[in-house]
Amino acid sequence: MADTNTDTKNIEPRYALFASFWALGTVIILILIKGFAYWKSDSAAMLATLTDSLTDAAISGGMLLALHYSLKPADKSHRHGHGKMEGIGALFQAACLTGAALFLIFESLQRFVAPQTVTDHILGISVGAI
């Protein structure tokens, strides 16, 4: 009978690091596009999507560092390795999301009280489509 388990010997942790670098590069490009669109339009929706991308960048950077550290082998101080660093990375991720949410709540309430005119609608729609 053939072994039904996948061959886990071919899975390398460096693939996770590569994925983290790729995610970080992609989100930096999105930040530049969305930052320009927010600067031109002053749209709260564009601010929300820019904040989302900034949060993604912080999370991707934090997770990249956490993965890099967690892949270190066991040493004298950490007999079982550094794998728990991923849990600390998840805590950082939750803190980033909470901070972004609180910022957007504050900003949306401020714009509700003092509305602002949105300009360059087509730019905002185009960036949203991207």
PDB file of C-alpha atoms in Angstrom:
ATOM      1  CA  MET A   1       0.000   0.000   0.000  1.00  0.00           C
ATOM      2  CA  ALA A   2       1.328   3.426  -0.926  1.00  0.00           C
ATOM      3  CA  ASP A   3       2.047   6.012   1.724  1.00  0.00           C
ATOM      4  CA  THR A   4      -0.849   8.526   1.740  1.00  0.00           C
ATOM      5  CA  ASN A   5       1.042  11.126   3.760  1.00  0.00           C
ATOM      6  CA  THR A   6       2.575  13.964   1.833  1.00  0.00           C
ATOM      7  CA  ASP A   7       6.329  14.142   1.821  1.00  0.00           C
ATOM      8  CA  THR A   8       6.981  16.808   4.455  1.00  0.00           C
ATOM      9  CA  LYS A   9      10.741  16.507   4.032  1.00  0.00           C
ATOM     10  CA  ASN A  10      10.560  18.742   0.940  1.00  0.00           C
ATOM     11  CA  ILE A  11       8.810  21.594   2.752  1.00  0.00           C
ATOM     12  CA  GLU A  12      11.327  24.232   3.735  1.00  0.00           C
ATOM     13  CA  PRO A  13      10.750  27.111   6.187  1.00  0.00           C
ATOM     14  CA  ARG A  14      12.451  29.530   3.811  1.00  0.00           C
ATOM     15  CA  TYR A  15       9.315  29.415   1.643  1.00  0.00           C
ATOM     16  CA  ALA A  16       7.451  31.177   4.466  1.00  0.00           C
ATOM     17  CA  LEU A  17      10.133  33.866   4.514  1.00  0.00           C
ATOM     18  CA  PHE A  18       9.873  34.251   0.739  1.00  0.00           C
ATOM     19  CA  ALA A  19       6.087  34.627   1.008  1.00  0.00           C
ATOM     20  CA  SER A  20       6.536  37.282   3.705  1.00  0.00           C
ATOM     21  CA  PHE A  21       8.964  39.257   1.526  1.00  0.00           C
ATOM     22  CA  TRP A  22       6.567  38.983  -1.426  1.00  0.00           C
ATOM     23  CA  ALA A  23       3.608  40.191   0.675  1.00  0.00           C
ATOM     24  CA  LEU A  24       5.624  43.108   1.999  1.00  0.00           C
ATOM     25  CA  GLY A  25       6.726  44.164  -1.489  1.00  0.00           C
ATOM     26  CA  THR A  26       3.189  43.980  -2.843  1.00  0.00           C
ATOM     27  CA  VAL A  27       1.720  46.006  -0.007  1.00  0.00           C
ATOM     28  CA  ILE A  28       4.379  48.725  -0.395  1.00  0.00           C
ATOM     29  CA  ILE A  29       3.303  49.207  -4.010  1.00  0.00           C
ATOM     30  CA  LEU A  30      -0.342  49.415  -2.904  1.00  0.00           C
ATOM     31  CA  ILE A  31       0.540  51.967  -0.216  1.00  0.00           C
ATOM     32  CA  LEU A  32       2.143  54.232  -2.805  1.00  0.00           C
ATOM     33  CA  ILE A  33      -0.862  54.011  -5.139  1.00  0.00           C
ATOM     34  CA  LYS A  34      -3.430  54.479  -2.385  1.00  0.00           C
ATOM     35  CA  GLY A  35      -1.440  57.235  -0.696  1.00  0.00           C
ATOM     36  CA  PHE A  36      -1.413  59.217  -3.922  1.00  0.00           C
ATOM     37  CA  ALA A  37      -5.139  58.633  -4.414  1.00  0.00           C
ATOM     38  CA  TYR A  38      -5.927  59.729  -0.845  1.00  0.00           C
ATOM     39  CA  TRP A  39      -3.747  62.834  -1.225  1.00  0.00           C
ATOM     40  CA  LYS A  40      -5.574  63.811  -4.417  1.00  0.00           C
ATOM     41  CA  SER A  41      -9.137  62.928  -3.351  1.00  0.00           C
ATOM     42  CA  ASP A  42      -9.231  63.394   0.444  1.00  0.00           C
ATOM     43  CA  SER A  43     -11.744  60.551   0.531  1.00  0.00           C
ATOM     44  CA  ALA A  44     -12.507  58.768   3.806  1.00  0.00           C
ATOM     45  CA  ALA A  45     -12.962  55.523   1.871  1.00  0.00           C
ATOM     46  CA  MET A  46      -9.505  55.941   0.345  1.00  0.00           C
ATOM     47  CA  LEU A  47      -8.129  56.678   3.831  1.00  0.00           C
ATOM     48  CA  ALA A  48      -9.686  53.430   5.058  1.00  0.00           C
ATOM     49  CA  THR A  49      -8.124  51.368   2.282  1.00  0.00           C
ATOM     50  CA  LEU A  50      -4.779  53.151   2.766  1.00  0.00           C
ATOM     51  CA  THR A  51      -4.936  52.412   6.497  1.00  0.00           C
ATOM     52  CA  ASP A  52      -5.681  48.782   5.650  1.00  0.00           C
ATOM     53  CA  SER A  53      -2.589  48.621   3.451  1.00  0.00           C
ATOM     54  CA  LEU A  54      -0.423  50.337   6.067  1.00  0.00           C
ATOM     55  CA  THR A  55      -1.653  47.832   8.628  1.00  0.00           C
ATOM     56  CA  ASP A  56      -0.892  45.005   6.198  1.00  0.00           C
ATOM     57  CA  ALA A  57       2.655  46.357   5.812  1.00  0.00           C
ATOM     58  CA  ALA A  58       3.190  46.523   9.562  1.00  0.00           C
ATOM     59  CA  ILE A  59       1.760  43.041  10.006  1.00  0.00           C
ATOM     60  CA  SER A  60       3.800  41.597   7.129  1.00  0.00           C
ATOM     61  CA  GLY A  61       6.979  43.177   8.497  1.00  0.00           C
ATOM     62  CA  GLY A  62       6.239  41.972  12.006  1.00  0.00           C
ATOM     63  CA  MET A  63       5.450  38.464  10.833  1.00  0.00           C
ATOM     64  CA  LEU A  64       8.593  38.417   8.699  1.00  0.00           C
ATOM     65  CA  LEU A  65      10.662  39.220  11.781  1.00  0.00           C
ATOM     66  CA  ALA A  66       8.734  36.709  13.890  1.00  0.00           C
ATOM     67  CA  LEU A  67       9.191  33.955  11.292  1.00  0.00           C
ATOM     68  CA  HIS A  68      12.869  34.756  10.921  1.00  0.00           C
ATOM     69  CA  TYR A  69      13.367  34.554  14.684  1.00  0.00           C
ATOM     70  CA  SER A  70      11.174  31.474  15.124  1.00  0.00           C
ATOM     71  CA  LEU A  71      13.242  29.508  12.588  1.00  0.00           C
ATOM     72  CA  LYS A  72      16.360  29.771  14.749  1.00  0.00           C
ATOM     73  CA  PRO A  73      17.382  26.390  16.174  1.00  0.00           C
ATOM     74  CA  ALA A  74      17.188  25.553  19.850  1.00  0.00           C
ATOM     75  CA  ASP A  75      19.966  26.986  21.980  1.00  0.00           C
ATOM     76  CA  LYS A  76      20.986  27.037  25.638  1.00  0.00           C
ATOM     77  CA  SER A  77      18.323  29.595  26.577  1.00  0.00           C
ATOM     78  CA  HIS A  78      15.556  28.096  24.409  1.00  0.00           C
ATOM     79  CA  ARG A  79      15.759  24.312  24.660  1.00  0.00           C
ATOM     80  CA  HIS A  80      12.653  23.770  22.536  1.00  0.00           C
ATOM     81  CA  GLY A  81      13.480  26.373  19.909  1.00  0.00           C
ATOM     82  CA  HIS A  82      12.032  29.783  19.175  1.00  0.00           C
ATOM     83  CA  GLY A  83       8.664  28.710  17.727  1.00  0.00           C
ATOM     84  CA  LYS A  84       6.623  30.631  20.286  1.00  0.00           C
ATOM     85  CA  MET A  85       7.737  33.845  18.598  1.00  0.00           C
ATOM     86  CA  GLU A  86       4.961  33.221  16.079  1.00  0.00           C
ATOM     87  CA  GLY A  87       2.440  33.654  18.898  1.00  0.00           C
ATOM     88  CA  ILE A  88       3.980  36.999  19.802  1.00  0.00           C
ATOM     89  CA  GLY A  89       3.739  37.910  16.113  1.00  0.00           C
ATOM     90  CA  ALA A  90       0.030  37.094  16.209  1.00  0.00           C
ATOM     91  CA  LEU A  91      -0.366  39.356  19.245  1.00  0.00           C
ATOM     92  CA  PHE A  92       1.374  42.149  17.328  1.00  0.00           C
ATOM     93  CA  GLN A  93      -1.001  41.509  14.426  1.00  0.00           C
ATOM     94  CA  ALA A  94      -4.032  41.891  16.692  1.00  0.00           C
ATOM     95  CA  ALA A  95      -2.632  45.108  18.164  1.00  0.00           C
ATOM     96  CA  CYS A  96      -2.099  46.575  14.675  1.00  0.00           C
ATOM     97  CA  LEU A  97      -5.643  45.734  13.614  1.00  0.00           C
ATOM     98  CA  THR A  98      -7.102  47.186  16.809  1.00  0.00           C
ATOM     99  CA  GLY A  99      -5.098  50.390  16.407  1.00  0.00           C
ATOM    100  CA  ALA A 100      -6.164  50.786  12.783  1.00  0.00           C
ATOM    101  CA  ALA A 101      -9.799  50.217  13.686  1.00  0.00           C
ATOM    102  CA  LEU A 102      -9.703  52.809  16.468  1.00  0.00           C
ATOM    103  CA  PHE A 103      -8.021  55.331  14.162  1.00  0.00           C
ATOM    104  CA  LEU A 104     -10.676  54.835  11.469  1.00  0.00           C
ATOM    105  CA  ILE A 105     -13.511  55.104  13.989  1.00  0.00           C
ATOM    106  CA  PHE A 106     -12.089  58.400  15.278  1.00  0.00           C
ATOM    107  CA  GLU A 107     -11.514  59.755  11.761  1.00  0.00           C
ATOM    108  CA  SER A 108     -14.970  58.753  10.520  1.00  0.00           C
ATOM    109  CA  LEU A 109     -16.666  60.385  13.520  1.00  0.00           C
ATOM    110  CA  GLN A 110     -14.637  63.535  12.920  1.00  0.00           C
ATOM    111  CA  ARG A 111     -15.692  63.597   9.251  1.00  0.00           C
ATOM    112  CA  PHE A 112     -19.296  62.952  10.242  1.00  0.00           C
ATOM    113  CA  VAL A 113     -19.251  66.070  12.419  1.00  0.00           C
ATOM    114  CA  ALA A 114     -17.300  68.188   9.896  1.00  0.00           C
ATOM    115  CA  PRO A 115     -17.916  66.809   6.371  1.00  0.00           C
ATOM    116  CA  GLN A 116     -15.241  67.338   3.720  1.00  0.00           C
ATOM    117  CA  THR A 117     -15.611  67.598  -0.034  1.00  0.00           C
ATOM    118  CA  VAL A 118     -14.271  64.656  -1.971  1.00  0.00           C
ATOM    119  CA  THR A 119     -12.477  65.381  -5.256  1.00  0.00           C
ATOM    120  CA  ASP A 120     -11.095  63.203  -8.073  1.00  0.00           C
ATOM    121  CA  HIS A 121     -13.813  60.572  -7.886  1.00  0.00           C
ATOM    122  CA  ILE A 122     -12.539  58.722 -10.947  1.00  0.00           C
ATOM    123  CA  LEU A 123      -9.078  58.345  -9.381  1.00  0.00           C
ATOM    124  CA  GLY A 124     -10.603  56.862  -6.239  1.00  0.00           C
ATOM    125  CA  ILE A 125     -12.754  54.448  -8.238  1.00  0.00           C
ATOM    126  CA  SER A 126      -9.762  53.425 -10.367  1.00  0.00           C
ATOM    127  CA  VAL A 127      -7.576  52.731  -7.354  1.00  0.00           C
ATOM    128  CA  GLY A 128     -10.429  50.822  -5.735  1.00  0.00           C
ATOM    129  CA  ALA A 129     -10.654  48.663  -8.844  1.00  0.00           C
ATOM    130  CA  ILE A 130      -6.910  47.950  -8.688  1.00  0.00           C
TER     131      ILE A 130
END
